[in-house]
């Protein structure tokens, strides 16, 4: 079955630290990939998406992600985090074979110490 | 000018009751969705409609019945509510079935 794994359940960083959140998926075919963010008490917002173009994708608020097909990974990065980045981060995969059905990872809670 | 809106934001009800959650999008999108987010934040798709037609129906109890009166609306009706139905329900929409999805603010359902 198709699945998305986010191995870090809770990450705690200090401001200005660098961030990398892991995401791996299990599906052999072509995929679209997403990172969504959910700030406390708010709805999900799209951070960035990969739709078969450059494997290094830049998103909003200084986030970027790299698609490595051979590793089935789509890790999220930010060189210097801010307190306002405290949120839940969700990786998601949409296999081409089942368009419209996005499979979400279990989320990674990011806490930033001021 | 909210893109995807849901009502109500909070819903507290007794077991066995029937309740509805409404969703509207003003983005002109063709596809709409319902997701359930459990207490561990795990987000799972329940239903998807494209041009008012049901295209995804995950293994959801038939107590849950979506209704799409037009492309801009997708409502969720739940019969005979159970304790395990307590969750946050998110509506979403996308331009087409293969585009990014835009989420509503969520409806926190608590069944007592």
Short mmCIF file of C-alpha atoms in Angstrom, two decimals:
data_model
loop_
_atom_site.label_atom_id
_atom_site.label_comp_id
_atom_site.label_asym_id
_atom_site.label_seq_id
_atom_site.Cartn_x
_atom_site.Cartn_y
_atom_site.Cartn_z
CA UNK A 1 0.00 0.00 0.00
CA UNK A 2 1.13 3.54 -0.68
CA UNK A 3 2.39 5.33 2.41
CA UNK A 4 4.30 8.39 3.54
CA UNK A 5 6.74 8.27 6.46
CA UNK A 6 7.83 11.20 8.53
CA UNK A 7 10.26 9.75 11.02
CA UNK A 8 10.64 12.79 13.24
CA UNK A 9 7.52 13.19 15.34
CA UNK A 10 8.74 16.20 17.30
CA UNK A 11 11.71 18.41 16.54
CA UNK A 12 12.89 21.12 18.92
CA UNK A 13 15.31 23.77 17.69
CA UNK A 14 16.61 27.13 18.77
CA UNK A 15 16.07 30.19 16.62
CA UNK A 16 18.56 30.54 13.76
CA UNK A 17 19.27 26.80 13.72
CA UNK A 18 19.06 24.96 10.42
CA UNK A 19 16.15 22.62 9.79
CA UNK A 20 15.74 19.41 7.87
CA UNK A 21 12.56 17.33 8.16
CA UNK A 22 12.60 13.90 6.60
CA UNK A 23 9.92 12.49 4.31
CA UNK A 24 9.97 9.15 2.51
CA UNK A 25 7.22 7.58 0.47
CA UNK A 26 6.52 4.13 -0.85
CA UNK A 27 5.32 4.21 -4.45
CA UNK A 28 7.25 3.17 -7.53
CA UNK A 29 5.55 5.34 -10.11
CA UNK A 30 5.43 9.04 -10.89
CA UNK A 31 4.29 11.28 -8.07
CA UNK A 32 3.50 14.85 -7.17
CA UNK A 33 4.85 15.84 -3.77
CA UNK A 34 3.81 18.47 -1.26
CA UNK A 35 4.71 19.97 2.06
CA UNK A 36 1.89 21.55 4.04
CA UNK A 37 2.17 23.52 7.28
CA UNK A 38 -0.43 23.84 10.03
CA UNK A 39 0.20 26.71 12.44
CA UNK A 40 -1.39 26.35 15.90
CA UNK A 41 -5.14 26.61 15.63
CA UNK A 42 -5.08 27.19 11.88
CA UNK A 43 -5.80 25.24 8.73
CA UNK A 44 -3.28 23.57 6.45
CA UNK A 45 -1.41 25.81 4.05
CA UNK A 46 0.76 24.77 1.15
CA UNK A 47 4.47 25.45 1.70
CA UNK A 48 5.73 24.05 -1.58
CA UNK A 49 5.03 21.45 -4.24
CA UNK A 50 6.93 19.29 -6.71
CA UNK A 51 5.24 18.69 -10.07
CA UNK A 52 7.93 17.03 -12.21
CA UNK A 53 10.14 20.02 -12.69
CA UNK A 54 13.42 20.96 -10.98
CA UNK A 55 13.96 18.47 -8.09
CA UNK A 56 14.99 21.37 -5.84
CA UNK A 57 11.79 23.22 -5.06
CA UNK A 58 11.59 26.59 -3.37
CA UNK A 59 8.53 27.49 -1.34
CA UNK A 60 7.24 30.30 0.82
CA UNK A 61 8.91 31.68 3.95
CA UNK A 62 12.40 30.51 2.96
CA UNK A 63 11.57 26.80 2.84
CA UNK A 64 12.86 24.46 0.17
CA UNK A 65 12.67 20.74 -0.48
CA UNK A 66 14.68 18.33 -2.59
CA UNK A 67 13.15 15.39 -4.42
CA UNK A 68 15.59 12.48 -4.63
CA UNK A 69 13.86 9.87 -6.74
CA UNK A 70 16.37 7.10 -6.02
CA UNK A 71 15.75 7.49 -2.29
CA UNK A 72 11.98 8.09 -2.55
CA UNK A 73 12.58 11.15 -0.40
CA UNK A 74 11.35 14.73 -0.31
CA UNK A 75 13.03 16.36 2.67
CA UNK A 76 12.12 19.86 3.79
CA UNK A 77 14.85 22.34 4.67
CA UNK A 78 15.28 25.85 5.97
CA UNK A 79 18.71 27.35 6.68
CA UNK A 80 17.67 29.48 9.65
CA UNK A 81 14.39 28.95 11.52
CA UNK A 82 12.38 31.57 13.37
CA UNK A 83 10.08 31.30 16.35
CA UNK A 84 7.13 31.85 13.99
CA UNK A 85 7.98 28.57 12.23
CA UNK A 86 6.55 26.67 15.21
CA UNK A 87 3.90 24.47 13.61
CA UNK A 88 2.99 20.98 12.43
CA UNK A 89 4.51 20.02 9.07
CA UNK A 90 2.94 17.44 6.80
CA UNK A 91 4.53 15.75 3.82
CA UNK A 92 2.09 14.46 1.20
CA UNK A 93 2.22 12.38 -1.96
CA UNK A 94 -0.16 12.22 -4.90
CA UNK A 95 0.55 9.23 -7.15
CA UNK A 96 -0.21 9.95 -10.80
CA UNK A 97 -2.22 6.73 -10.93
CA UNK A 98 -4.69 7.97 -8.33
CA UNK A 99 -4.95 11.66 -9.05
CA UNK A 100 -6.79 13.71 -6.44
CA UNK A 101 -5.98 11.20 -3.70
CA UNK A 102 -3.30 12.79 -1.56
CA UNK A 103 -1.68 10.57 1.05
CA UNK A 104 -0.41 12.46 4.06
CA UNK A 105 2.38 11.59 6.44
CA UNK A 106 1.69 11.61 10.17
CA UNK A 107 3.23 15.05 10.58
CA UNK A 108 6.24 16.48 12.40
CA UNK A 109 5.74 18.94 15.19
CA UNK A 110 8.35 21.68 15.09
CA UNK A 111 8.94 23.71 18.24
CA UNK A 112 11.28 26.69 18.09
CA UNK A 113 12.80 28.05 21.28
CA UNK A 114 13.07 31.85 21.22
CA UNK B 1 -12.92 36.80 0.77
CA UNK B 2 -12.28 33.42 2.43
CA UNK B 3 -11.28 30.85 -0.19
CA UNK B 4 -12.57 27.69 1.51
CA UNK B 5 -14.98 28.15 4.39
CA UNK B 6 -16.60 25.66 6.73
CA UNK B 7 -19.43 25.93 9.22
CA UNK B 8 -19.61 25.42 12.06
CA UNK B 9 -16.11 25.83 13.43
CA UNK B 10 -16.95 23.87 16.57
CA UNK B 11 -19.63 21.25 17.03
CA UNK B 12 -20.37 19.52 20.33
CA UNK B 13 -23.11 16.91 20.34
CA UNK B 14 -24.36 13.76 22.01
CA UNK B 15 -23.85 10.22 20.79
CA UNK B 16 -26.59 9.06 18.46
CA UNK B 17 -27.38 12.50 17.06
CA UNK B 18 -27.28 13.45 13.37
CA UNK B 19 -25.26 16.49 12.34
CA UNK B 20 -24.08 18.28 9.20
CA UNK B 21 -20.97 20.26 8.35
CA UNK B 22 -21.04 22.66 5.42
CA UNK B 23 -18.23 23.64 3.09
CA UNK B 24 -18.08 26.31 0.42
CA UNK B 25 -15.29 27.40 -1.88
CA UNK B 26 -15.22 30.59 -3.93
CA UNK B 27 -12.16 29.68 -5.97
CA UNK B 28 -14.06 28.29 -8.93
CA UNK B 29 -12.49 24.88 -8.36
CA UNK B 30 -13.91 21.69 -9.82
CA UNK B 31 -12.83 19.27 -7.12
CA UNK B 32 -13.68 19.19 -3.41
CA UNK B 33 -12.67 16.89 -0.55
CA UNK B 34 -13.38 15.92 3.03
CA UNK B 35 -10.56 14.87 5.35
CA UNK B 36 -10.59 13.63 8.93
CA UNK B 37 -7.76 14.58 11.28
CA UNK B 38 -7.63 12.46 14.42
CA UNK B 39 -6.24 13.32 17.84
CA UNK B 40 -2.74 12.33 16.73
CA UNK B 41 -2.93 14.82 13.86
CA UNK B 42 -3.10 12.04 11.26
CA UNK B 43 -4.93 13.36 8.20
CA UNK B 44 -6.91 10.92 6.06
CA UNK B 45 -9.04 11.53 3.00
CA UNK B 46 -12.67 10.50 3.27
CA UNK B 47 -14.36 11.68 0.07
CA UNK B 48 -13.61 13.55 -3.11
CA UNK B 49 -16.05 15.08 -5.61
CA UNK B 50 -15.17 16.27 -9.09
CA UNK B 51 -17.81 18.36 -10.86
CA UNK B 52 -20.39 17.17 -8.32
CA UNK B 53 -19.53 13.53 -8.98
CA UNK B 54 -18.12 11.25 -6.27
CA UNK B 55 -14.66 10.03 -7.30
CA UNK B 56 -13.10 8.93 -4.03
CA UNK B 57 -14.93 7.12 -1.28
CA UNK B 58 -12.48 5.69 1.22
CA UNK B 59 -13.51 3.03 3.71
CA UNK B 60 -15.77 5.33 5.64
CA UNK B 61 -18.85 4.07 7.54
CA UNK B 62 -22.03 4.66 5.57
CA UNK B 63 -23.22 6.84 8.46
CA UNK B 64 -21.18 9.51 6.64
CA UNK B 65 -22.86 10.87 3.53
CA UNK B 66 -21.41 13.70 1.46
CA UNK B 67 -23.64 15.85 -0.71
CA UNK B 68 -22.56 18.25 -3.41
CA UNK B 69 -25.48 20.46 -4.50
CA UNK B 70 -23.17 22.37 -6.85
CA UNK B 71 -19.45 22.64 -7.63
CA UNK B 72 -18.90 25.26 -4.93
CA UNK B 73 -20.39 23.28 -2.07
CA UNK B 74 -19.66 19.94 -0.46
CA UNK B 75 -21.55 19.14 2.72
CA UNK B 76 -20.97 16.25 5.09
CA UNK B 77 -23.85 14.66 6.94
CA UNK B 78 -23.18 12.23 9.77
CA UNK B 79 -25.88 9.96 11.18
CA UNK B 80 -25.90 8.26 14.58
CA UNK B 81 -22.74 9.93 15.81
CA UNK B 82 -20.29 7.82 17.80
CA UNK B 83 -17.51 8.74 20.22
CA UNK B 84 -14.90 7.74 17.64
CA UNK B 85 -16.21 10.35 15.23
CA UNK B 86 -14.66 13.06 17.41
CA UNK B 87 -12.01 14.71 15.26
CA UNK B 88 -11.28 17.78 13.19
CA UNK B 89 -12.86 17.59 9.74
CA UNK B 90 -11.24 19.57 6.95
CA UNK B 91 -12.77 20.49 3.65
CA UNK B 92 -10.46 21.21 0.71
CA UNK B 93 -10.72 22.10 -2.95
CA UNK B 94 -8.49 22.03 -6.02
CA UNK B 95 -8.72 23.34 -9.58
CA UNK B 96 -8.71 19.81 -10.95
CA UNK B 97 -8.10 16.32 -9.62
CA UNK B 98 -4.33 16.61 -10.04
CA UNK B 99 -3.73 20.09 -8.62
CA UNK B 100 -2.69 21.30 -5.18
CA UNK B 101 -5.43 21.39 -2.60
CA UNK B 102 -6.55 24.40 -0.60
CA UNK B 103 -7.88 23.66 2.87
CA UNK B 104 -10.63 25.17 4.95
CA UNK B 105 -10.21 26.13 8.62
CA UNK B 106 -11.58 22.85 9.93
CA UNK B 107 -14.57 21.85 12.06
CA UNK B 108 -13.77 20.41 15.48
CA UNK B 109 -16.42 17.79 16.23
CA UNK B 110 -16.74 16.52 19.79
CA UNK B 111 -19.12 13.66 20.49
CA UNK B 112 -20.03 13.21 24.15
#
